[in-house]
mmCIF file with all atom_site columns, C-alpha atoms in Angstrom:
data_model
loop_
_atom_site.group_PDB
_atom_site.id
_atom_site.type_symbol
_atom_site.label_atom_id
_atom_site.label_alt_id
_atom_site.label_comp_id
_atom_site.label_asym_id
_atom_site.label_entity_id
_atom_site.label_seq_id
_atom_site.pdbx_PDB_ins_code
_atom_site.Cartn_x
_atom_site.Cartn_y
_atom_site.Cartn_z
_atom_site.occupancy
_atom_site.B_iso_or_equiv
_atom_site.pdbx_formal_charge
_atom_site.auth_seq_id
_atom_site.auth_comp_id
_atom_site.auth_asym_id
_atom_site.auth_atom_id
_atom_site.pdbx_PDB_model_num
ATOM 1   C CA . MET A 1 1   ? 243.473 233.555 107.406 1.00 78.00 ? 1   MET A CA 1
ATOM 2   C CA . LYS A 1 2   ? 245.769 236.226 105.966 1.00 92.00 ? 2   LYS A CA 1
ATOM 3   C CA . THR A 1 3   ? 243.810 238.227 103.371 1.00 96.00 ? 3   THR A CA 1
ATOM 4   C CA . LYS A 1 4   ? 246.905 239.400 101.501 1.00 96.00 ? 4   LYS A CA 1
ATOM 5   C CA . THR A 1 5   ? 248.120 235.862 100.974 1.00 97.00 ? 5   THR A CA 1
ATOM 6   C CA . PHE A 1 6   ? 244.623 234.650 99.989  1.00 97.00 ? 6   PHE A CA 1
ATOM 7   C CA . VAL A 1 7   ? 244.268 237.383 97.392  1.00 98.00 ? 7   VAL A CA 1
ATOM 8   C CA . ILE A 1 8   ? 247.711 237.176 95.870  1.00 98.00 ? 8   ILE A CA 1
ATOM 9   C CA . ALA A 1 9   ? 247.590 233.349 95.676  1.00 98.00 ? 9   ALA A CA 1
ATOM 10  C CA . GLY A 1 10  ? 244.106 233.486 94.173  1.00 98.00 ? 10  GLY A CA 1
ATOM 11  C CA . LEU A 1 11  ? 245.157 235.985 91.507  1.00 98.00 ? 11  LEU A CA 1
ATOM 12  C CA . VAL A 1 12  ? 248.306 234.111 90.569  1.00 98.00 ? 12  VAL A CA 1
ATOM 13  C CA . GLY A 1 13  ? 246.399 230.823 90.570  1.00 98.00 ? 13  GLY A CA 1
ATOM 14  C CA . GLY A 1 14  ? 243.732 232.287 88.353  1.00 98.00 ? 14  GLY A CA 1
ATOM 15  C CA . VAL A 1 15  ? 246.187 233.459 85.722  1.00 98.00 ? 15  VAL A CA 1
ATOM 16  C CA . VAL A 1 16  ? 247.892 230.024 85.767  1.00 98.00 ? 16  VAL A CA 1
ATOM 17  C CA . ASP A 1 17  ? 244.576 228.223 85.445  1.00 98.00 ? 17  ASP A CA 1
ATOM 18  C CA . TRP A 1 18  ? 243.522 230.431 82.517  1.00 98.00 ? 18  TRP A CA 1
ATOM 19  C CA . LEU A 1 19  ? 246.823 229.827 80.737  1.00 98.00 ? 19  LEU A CA 1
ATOM 20  C CA . LEU A 1 20  ? 246.623 226.062 81.359  1.00 98.00 ? 20  LEU A CA 1
ATOM 21  C CA . GLY A 1 21  ? 243.063 225.983 80.065  1.00 98.00 ? 21  GLY A CA 1
ATOM 22  C CA . TRP A 1 22  ? 244.044 227.865 76.920  1.00 97.00 ? 22  TRP A CA 1
ATOM 23  C CA . LEU A 1 23  ? 246.883 225.358 76.480  1.00 98.00 ? 23  LEU A CA 1
ATOM 24  C CA . PHE A 1 24  ? 244.907 222.187 77.120  1.00 98.00 ? 24  PHE A CA 1
ATOM 25  C CA . TYR A 1 25  ? 241.452 223.095 75.868  1.00 97.00 ? 25  TYR A CA 1
ATOM 26  C CA . GLY A 1 26  ? 242.374 225.616 73.204  1.00 96.00 ? 26  GLY A CA 1
ATOM 27  C CA . ILE A 1 27  ? 245.411 224.034 71.695  1.00 97.00 ? 27  ILE A CA 1
ATOM 28  C CA . ILE A 1 28  ? 246.368 220.520 72.680  1.00 98.00 ? 28  ILE A CA 1
ATOM 29  C CA . PHE A 1 29  ? 242.790 219.024 72.873  1.00 97.00 ? 29  PHE A CA 1
ATOM 30  C CA . ALA A 1 30  ? 241.017 221.575 70.715  1.00 96.00 ? 30  ALA A CA 1
ATOM 31  C CA . ASP A 1 31  ? 239.774 218.853 68.386  1.00 96.00 ? 31  ASP A CA 1
ATOM 32  C CA . ILE A 1 32  ? 237.965 217.074 71.320  1.00 94.00 ? 32  ILE A CA 1
ATOM 33  C CA . PHE A 1 33  ? 236.382 219.959 73.180  1.00 94.00 ? 33  PHE A CA 1
ATOM 34  C CA . PRO A 1 34  ? 234.113 222.585 71.622  1.00 89.00 ? 34  PRO A CA 1
ATOM 35  C CA . GLN A 1 35  ? 235.540 226.079 71.085  1.00 91.00 ? 35  GLN A CA 1
ATOM 36  C CA . PRO A 1 36  ? 233.714 229.243 71.978  1.00 90.00 ? 36  PRO A CA 1
ATOM 37  C CA . GLU A 1 37  ? 231.889 231.103 69.217  1.00 88.00 ? 37  GLU A CA 1
ATOM 38  C CA . GLU A 1 38  ? 233.224 234.379 67.960  1.00 84.00 ? 38  GLU A CA 1
ATOM 39  C CA . GLY A 1 39  ? 231.585 237.380 69.601  1.00 81.00 ? 39  GLY A CA 1
ATOM 40  C CA . SER A 1 40  ? 230.135 235.371 72.528  1.00 88.00 ? 40  SER A CA 1
ATOM 41  C CA . ASN A 1 41  ? 230.744 236.020 76.176  1.00 95.00 ? 41  ASN A CA 1
ATOM 42  C CA . ALA A 1 42  ? 232.546 232.722 76.582  1.00 94.00 ? 42  ALA A CA 1
ATOM 43  C CA . LEU A 1 43  ? 235.978 234.295 77.259  1.00 94.00 ? 43  LEU A CA 1
ATOM 44  C CA . LEU A 1 44  ? 234.490 236.376 80.100  1.00 96.00 ? 44  LEU A CA 1
ATOM 45  C CA . TYR A 1 45  ? 232.856 233.356 81.632  1.00 96.00 ? 45  TYR A CA 1
ATOM 46  C CA . ILE A 1 46  ? 235.942 231.259 81.192  1.00 96.00 ? 46  ILE A CA 1
ATOM 47  C CA . THR A 1 47  ? 237.988 233.827 82.968  1.00 97.00 ? 47  THR A CA 1
ATOM 48  C CA . LEU A 1 48  ? 235.471 234.222 85.747  1.00 98.00 ? 48  LEU A CA 1
ATOM 49  C CA . GLY A 1 49  ? 235.436 230.436 86.148  1.00 98.00 ? 49  GLY A CA 1
ATOM 50  C CA . CYS A 1 50  ? 239.275 230.215 86.303  1.00 98.00 ? 50  CYS A CA 1
ATOM 51  C CA . PHE A 1 51  ? 239.429 232.878 89.014  1.00 98.00 ? 51  PHE A CA 1
ATOM 52  C CA . SER A 1 52  ? 236.484 231.374 90.942  1.00 98.00 ? 52  SER A CA 1
ATOM 53  C CA . PHE A 1 53  ? 238.327 228.060 91.053  1.00 98.00 ? 53  PHE A CA 1
ATOM 54  C CA . SER A 1 54  ? 241.651 229.572 92.089  1.00 98.00 ? 54  SER A CA 1
ATOM 55  C CA . PHE A 1 55  ? 240.130 231.629 94.850  1.00 98.00 ? 55  PHE A CA 1
ATOM 56  C CA . PHE A 1 56  ? 238.204 228.577 96.050  1.00 98.00 ? 56  PHE A CA 1
ATOM 57  C CA . MET A 1 57  ? 241.492 226.661 96.207  1.00 98.00 ? 57  MET A CA 1
ATOM 58  C CA . SER A 1 58  ? 243.274 229.633 97.854  1.00 98.00 ? 58  SER A CA 1
ATOM 59  C CA . TYR A 1 59  ? 240.592 229.828 100.439 1.00 98.00 ? 59  TYR A CA 1
ATOM 60  C CA . ILE A 1 60  ? 240.860 226.109 101.293 1.00 98.00 ? 60  ILE A CA 1
ATOM 61  C CA . TYR A 1 61  ? 244.612 226.240 101.370 1.00 98.00 ? 61  TYR A CA 1
ATOM 62  C CA . ASN A 1 62  ? 244.842 229.324 103.533 1.00 97.00 ? 62  ASN A CA 1
ATOM 63  C CA . LYS A 1 63  ? 241.768 228.957 105.829 1.00 96.00 ? 63  LYS A CA 1
ATOM 64  C CA . TRP A 1 64  ? 241.542 225.244 106.391 1.00 97.00 ? 64  TRP A CA 1
ATOM 65  C CA . ALA A 1 65  ? 244.633 223.377 105.315 1.00 97.00 ? 65  ALA A CA 1
ATOM 66  C CA . GLN A 1 66  ? 247.511 225.864 105.837 1.00 96.00 ? 66  GLN A CA 1
ATOM 67  C CA . ILE A 1 67  ? 249.176 224.505 102.603 1.00 98.00 ? 67  ILE A CA 1
ATOM 68  C CA . THR A 1 68  ? 252.417 226.471 101.971 1.00 97.00 ? 68  THR A CA 1
ATOM 69  C CA . THR A 1 69  ? 254.503 224.155 99.848  1.00 98.00 ? 69  THR A CA 1
ATOM 70  C CA . LEU A 1 70  ? 254.617 223.290 96.202  1.00 98.00 ? 70  LEU A CA 1
ATOM 71  C CA . ALA A 1 71  ? 254.464 219.550 96.809  1.00 98.00 ? 71  ALA A CA 1
ATOM 72  C CA . THR A 1 72  ? 251.595 219.609 99.254  1.00 98.00 ? 72  THR A CA 1
ATOM 73  C CA . GLY A 1 73  ? 249.741 222.099 97.085  1.00 98.00 ? 73  GLY A CA 1
ATOM 74  C CA . ALA A 1 74  ? 250.103 219.800 94.042  1.00 98.00 ? 74  ALA A CA 1
ATOM 75  C CA . LYS A 1 75  ? 248.869 216.760 95.932  1.00 98.00 ? 75  LYS A CA 1
ATOM 76  C CA . ALA A 1 76  ? 245.837 218.553 97.342  1.00 98.00 ? 76  ALA A CA 1
ATOM 77  C CA . GLY A 1 77  ? 245.161 220.148 93.966  1.00 98.00 ? 77  GLY A CA 1
ATOM 78  C CA . ALA A 1 78  ? 245.227 216.807 92.159  1.00 98.00 ? 78  ALA A CA 1
ATOM 79  C CA . ILE A 1 79  ? 242.587 215.421 94.641  1.00 98.00 ? 79  ILE A CA 1
ATOM 80  C CA . ILE A 1 80  ? 240.441 218.474 94.198  1.00 98.00 ? 80  ILE A CA 1
ATOM 81  C CA . GLY A 1 81  ? 240.824 218.249 90.422  1.00 98.00 ? 81  GLY A CA 1
ATOM 82  C CA . LEU A 1 82  ? 239.770 214.650 90.444  1.00 98.00 ? 82  LEU A CA 1
ATOM 83  C CA . PHE A 1 83  ? 236.581 215.310 92.357  1.00 98.00 ? 83  PHE A CA 1
ATOM 84  C CA . MET A 1 84  ? 235.729 218.516 90.446  1.00 98.00 ? 84  MET A CA 1
ATOM 85  C CA . GLY A 1 85  ? 236.358 216.672 87.140  1.00 98.00 ? 85  GLY A CA 1
ATOM 86  C CA . LEU A 1 86  ? 234.166 213.818 88.155  1.00 98.00 ? 86  LEU A CA 1
ATOM 87  C CA . ILE A 1 87  ? 231.351 216.104 89.308  1.00 98.00 ? 87  ILE A CA 1
ATOM 88  C CA . ALA A 1 88  ? 231.376 218.202 86.178  1.00 97.00 ? 88  ALA A CA 1
ATOM 89  C CA . ASN A 1 89  ? 231.588 215.220 83.832  1.00 97.00 ? 89  ASN A CA 1
ATOM 90  C CA . PHE A 1 90  ? 228.930 213.128 85.451  1.00 97.00 ? 90  PHE A CA 1
ATOM 91  C CA . PHE A 1 91  ? 226.564 216.078 85.117  1.00 96.00 ? 91  PHE A CA 1
ATOM 92  C CA . ASN A 1 92  ? 227.769 216.607 81.462  1.00 94.00 ? 92  ASN A CA 1
ATOM 93  C CA . MET A 1 93  ? 227.196 212.909 80.633  1.00 95.00 ? 93  MET A CA 1
ATOM 94  C CA . ALA A 1 94  ? 223.614 213.269 82.071  1.00 95.00 ? 94  ALA A CA 1
ATOM 95  C CA . MET A 1 95  ? 222.829 216.331 80.092  1.00 95.00 ? 95  MET A CA 1
ATOM 96  C CA . ASP A 1 96  ? 224.717 216.012 76.818  1.00 91.00 ? 96  ASP A CA 1
ATOM 97  C CA . THR A 1 97  ? 223.555 213.211 74.560  1.00 89.00 ? 97  THR A CA 1
ATOM 98  C CA . SER A 1 98  ? 226.743 213.549 72.380  1.00 88.00 ? 98  SER A CA 1
ATOM 99  C CA . ALA A 1 99  ? 229.190 213.048 75.432  1.00 88.00 ? 99  ALA A CA 1
ATOM 100 C CA . ASP A 1 100 ? 231.300 209.908 75.298  1.00 93.00 ? 100 ASP A CA 1
ATOM 101 C CA . PHE A 1 101 ? 233.573 208.082 77.652  1.00 94.00 ? 101 PHE A CA 1
ATOM 102 C CA . GLN A 1 102 ? 236.798 209.168 75.842  1.00 95.00 ? 102 GLN A CA 1
ATOM 103 C CA . THR A 1 103 ? 235.936 212.786 76.377  1.00 95.00 ? 103 THR A CA 1
ATOM 104 C CA . PHE A 1 104 ? 234.851 212.084 80.057  1.00 96.00 ? 104 PHE A CA 1
ATOM 105 C CA . ALA A 1 105 ? 238.145 210.358 80.845  1.00 97.00 ? 105 ALA A CA 1
ATOM 106 C CA . THR A 1 106 ? 240.251 212.877 78.949  1.00 98.00 ? 106 THR A CA 1
ATOM 107 C CA . ASP A 1 107 ? 238.578 215.869 80.726  1.00 98.00 ? 107 ASP A CA 1
ATOM 108 C CA . ILE A 1 108 ? 239.071 214.139 84.164  1.00 98.00 ? 108 ILE A CA 1
ATOM 109 C CA . ALA A 1 109 ? 242.811 213.649 83.400  1.00 98.00 ? 109 ALA A CA 1
ATOM 110 C CA . ILE A 1 110 ? 243.106 217.321 82.365  1.00 98.00 ? 110 ILE A CA 1
ATOM 111 C CA . SER A 1 111 ? 241.272 218.492 85.429  1.00 98.00 ? 111 SER A CA 1
ATOM 112 C CA . ILE A 1 112 ? 243.659 216.559 87.621  1.00 98.00 ? 112 ILE A CA 1
ATOM 113 C CA . VAL A 1 113 ? 246.766 217.906 85.959  1.00 98.00 ? 113 VAL A CA 1
ATOM 114 C CA . MET A 1 114 ? 245.509 221.495 85.818  1.00 98.00 ? 114 MET A CA 1
ATOM 115 C CA . ALA A 1 115 ? 244.337 221.499 89.403  1.00 98.00 ? 115 ALA A CA 1
ATOM 116 C CA . ALA A 1 116 ? 247.606 219.919 90.544  1.00 98.00 ? 116 ALA A CA 1
ATOM 117 C CA . ILE A 1 117 ? 249.665 222.658 88.838  1.00 98.00 ? 117 ILE A CA 1
ATOM 118 C CA . VAL A 1 118 ? 247.358 225.461 90.059  1.00 98.00 ? 118 VAL A CA 1
ATOM 119 C CA . GLY A 1 119 ? 247.457 223.958 93.590  1.00 98.00 ? 119 GLY A CA 1
ATOM 120 C CA . ALA A 1 120 ? 251.238 223.739 93.448  1.00 98.00 ? 120 ALA A CA 1
ATOM 121 C CA . VAL A 1 121 ? 251.415 227.433 92.410  1.00 98.00 ? 121 VAL A CA 1
ATOM 122 C CA . ILE A 1 122 ? 248.971 228.481 95.180  1.00 98.00 ? 122 ILE A CA 1
ATOM 123 C CA . GLY A 1 123 ? 250.911 226.482 97.762  1.00 98.00 ? 123 GLY A CA 1
ATOM 124 C CA . LEU A 1 124 ? 254.171 227.986 96.644  1.00 98.00 ? 124 LEU A CA 1
ATOM 125 C CA . VAL A 1 125 ? 252.811 231.472 96.699  1.00 98.00 ? 125 VAL A CA 1
ATOM 126 C CA . ASN A 1 126 ? 251.356 230.882 100.171 1.00 97.00 ? 126 ASN A CA 1
ATOM 127 C CA . GLY A 1 127 ? 254.760 229.810 101.436 1.00 97.00 ? 127 GLY A CA 1
ATOM 128 C CA . LYS A 1 128 ? 256.522 232.823 99.837  1.00 96.00 ? 128 LYS A CA 1
ATOM 129 C CA . VAL A 1 129 ? 254.080 235.569 100.915 1.00 95.00 ? 129 VAL A CA 1
ATOM 130 C CA . ASN A 1 130 ? 253.832 234.212 104.470 1.00 79.00 ? 130 ASN A CA 1
#
């Protein structure tokens, strides 16, 4: 694995993931998903989550899958997003009594789209940096 490629793709992917999260969860679907409270550490944790996810994908793409194209990155990202969305939402349904199927399905769709875009960007960066 090329460390430089891993780091650059992870950083770029993290920024893209953060911006997409702000767009989807903070603007487009703000009425469905709870918003962070003022003065909380939510923004820090959201940022750390975005970068953790993008470095996770960058590691998989660089170490195991050698994904270096936009199209392959998007396809792999969509699959990862599907499973990550299912995992998170099944646990959320188990723990949150106010969770409903509409929110469950919406969040999975958002997870797929966001991960596909982040995956495409990471794949593209991998191809350009290599």
